[in-house]
Coordinates of C-alpha atoms in Angstrom, one line a residue:
M1 CA -6.2 -4.4 -8.4
Y2 CA -8.2 -2.3 -10.8
Q3 CA -11.7 -1.0 -10.1
T4 CA -13.4 -0.2 -13.4
S5 CA -16.2 1.8 -11.9
S6 CA -13.9 4.3 -10.2
K7 CA -10.8 3.9 -12.5
N8 CA -8.6 3.2 -9.5
L9 CA -5.4 1.2 -9.9
G10 CA -3.6 -0.1 -6.8
L11 CA -0.6 -2.1 -5.9
S12 CA 0.4 -3.6 -2.5
G13 CA 3.3 -5.5 -1.1
Q14 CA 3.9 -7.0 2.3
R15 CA 7.0 -8.4 4.0
N16 CA 7.0 -10.5 7.2
P17 CA 10.6 -10.8 8.4
K18 CA 11.3 -13.3 11.2
L19 CA 12.5 -10.6 13.6
N20 CA 10.7 -7.6 15.0
G21 CA 7.6 -7.3 13.0
N22 CA 6.3 -6.7 9.4
F23 CA 5.7 -3.9 7.0
K24 CA 3.4 -3.1 4.1
V25 CA 3.7 -0.6 1.2
S26 CA 0.7 0.3 -1.0
A27 CA 0.3 2.7 -3.9
S28 CA -2.9 3.7 -5.7
I29 CA -3.7 6.1 -8.5
N30 CA -7.0 7.4 -9.9
L31 CA -6.7 7.2 -13.7
A32 CA -9.7 9.5 -14.1
E33 CA -7.9 12.5 -12.5
E34 CA -5.9 14.9 -14.6
S35 CA -2.9 15.1 -12.3
K36 CA -2.5 11.4 -11.9
M37 CA -0.6 11.8 -8.6
P38 CA -0.2 8.4 -6.8
K39 CA -1.1 7.9 -3.1
L40 CA 1.6 6.1 -1.2
T41 CA 1.1 4.4 2.1
A42 CA 3.6 2.6 4.4
E43 CA 2.7 0.7 7.5
S44 CA 4.9 -0.9 10.0
T45 CA 4.1 -3.3 12.9
W46 CA 6.6 -4.1 15.7
H47 CA 6.5 -7.0 18.1
F48 CA 7.8 -6.5 21.6
E49 CA 8.0 -8.9 24.4
M50 CA 7.7 -7.7 28.0

């Protein structure tokens, strides 16, 4: 995804395995900033039966 107004570039991937839950990894970078340091995010969801 690229937003032209803010010059943000982002990527996202998600995996839904059959056991235990799912996870998602995202990365974004602001191309207007000098440092161009990416922001990385990881999310995990677990399914438990009680």
